[in-house]
C-alpha cells in the first residue's frame, strides 16, 4: 500500500484519464456525463438492495472519492489473472490445451462446448444443474478482460486485441459523438472499413432505432465489430467488454457489497462470497476482489486499523504489463516489442501528481510485425508453443486500484444476506421504450445455445429527458412485485408525472448479472414540467398496500436539450 496524501479530484475522471476529444467542448460534455453516470453508480452501490434482500443495504463503508476527504487515503493494488478461472474450477480435469481453447472460442479442441455446472454452487446439497454461463459471443471471458484473435489463412495467430474497457464508457461516448466512436473503432482495431452504420442498434425490420436521449440512432454494444473472439476483415473485434458481468457499475456494486463485514468472517473467499451474495465462485476476480476489500474493512490483525474502501479515482479495470520473460521468440527477439498500448497508459498520476500503483492499460495489441517472417504461433509461453491467445493472456494480470481510508472504530458485522419475509417492489432499470423493445427482441447466439437477448448488454446509464417533455415513452424493469403481480405506483420526484400502462414478463440478465432472470417491464408515459430541476432522479416504486421509503438511485436524468448537431 502507498499513502496518497493527495488532494482529491472533485469529479470522477474517465478511465485512465482517457481524453478522446481534441475539441474542448466535446471533451467537457463527455467529462460531465461521465461524472454524472459514476456518481449515480456509486450511490447505487452504497444503497445496496433494501427491497428484495436482507443485510444487503446501507453499505456506507464504501465511499465516494469525489465527496470525501481522501488526504489520508492509502492506495492498494488488487490483481488477478484474466484467464477464466471458472473453467478449471468446474472442470478440473480439463487439459491446458482444452482450457485455452475454451477460453478463446467457447469450444474445446474436439469442438465440444462447456458442460453443465451446479445451479447453486453455494449450496452443496442442491444437485440441480445449469448450462455454463455467462452466455454470449464471448460471455465466458468473465474476468473483466476480453480478447479477439486474428488468424491468417494457415490458421496461425497474427494479432490479439485485449480490452478491459467498460461498456458504460462507450455508451457515454456515443451519446456525445457517434462519429468519434467510429473513428476510435477504426484506429484502435486498425480497420478503416468500419462504417458508422455498422454500430447502429436496429429493429426487427433492420431500421435504426432512435434513442430519445439524443435524437440519434442508438448504439449496439454487440455490433459486428465488437462481437465474439474471431476477428476478420469483415467482422469481429474486441473494442469493449461484452460479457454481462463485465461492467463498471457491477464492479462498484461488488466493491460496495464487499465492504460489509460478515459474521462468516473473511478468511475464506468462497464462504464470504456466498454469505454476501456478490459475484461468482471460481472466478479469479470476484472472490479475490471481495475478500481483499473486506480484509481492508475488517483486518484480522488488531494492530491494523479498519478502513473505508473505494475504487480509486479514476475508477476502472486495467490490464497490467505482461511478464515478457515468460515468452520466447525466434532468434532471441524481445517479445516486449510485440506489445502495443492502443488506449490507456502505462503510468498514471493522481490529482496531486503522485504516482498511482500499477499500469492503466485499457486496450493492448499483441502482434508480431510481418517483416520478421514469423507469427505469434511461432512463439512459446513457459516453453509451450503458442496455439491459443489465452496463453498470452496468462502472462499478465488485471488490476483495480483501490483506496482505503482508515477509520475508528470499525463496523459491526452483519449476518449473511438472505430473502426478506415480504419483498418490496424494486426498480431495476429504465429504458427509452424503442431502445428496450429493440434490445429485448434481438436474440444473441452463444456456444451453449441458451436463450439470450441484447437487453443483457444494456447499461445502467439513466435515460435523458428534457424539461417540458410530454408523454415520453419509457420502460421500467421491476422485480419484487406481488403474486399475482398488480400495477405498482411509480414516482420520479417533483416536477415529473407518470402514467403507468401495460406490464409484461421479460427475461434477460440485468446488467452485471451472470445469468438471465425473470422480471417485469412496465410501460410508462412520462411528463416533465418545464421548471423541473435538472439532474439524476431516483425511482420510488410501491406495490398496492405497501409503502417503500427508499427509492432506487439514479434511474432518470433530467437534462437541458443537447444540440443535436453538437457532434
XYZ file of C-alpha atoms in Angstrom, residues 201-209 438 441-442:
12
model
C -28.986 -0.622 -32.954
C -31.681 -1.820 -35.361
C -35.246 -3.036 -35.012
C -36.656 -6.276 -36.434
C -37.138 -4.627 -39.836
C -33.489 -3.520 -39.941
C -34.205 0.165 -39.345
C -32.015 2.229 -36.999
C -33.641 2.746 -33.600
C -35.337 -3.490 -29.982
C -36.309 -8.630 -29.363
C -32.731 -9.162 -30.598
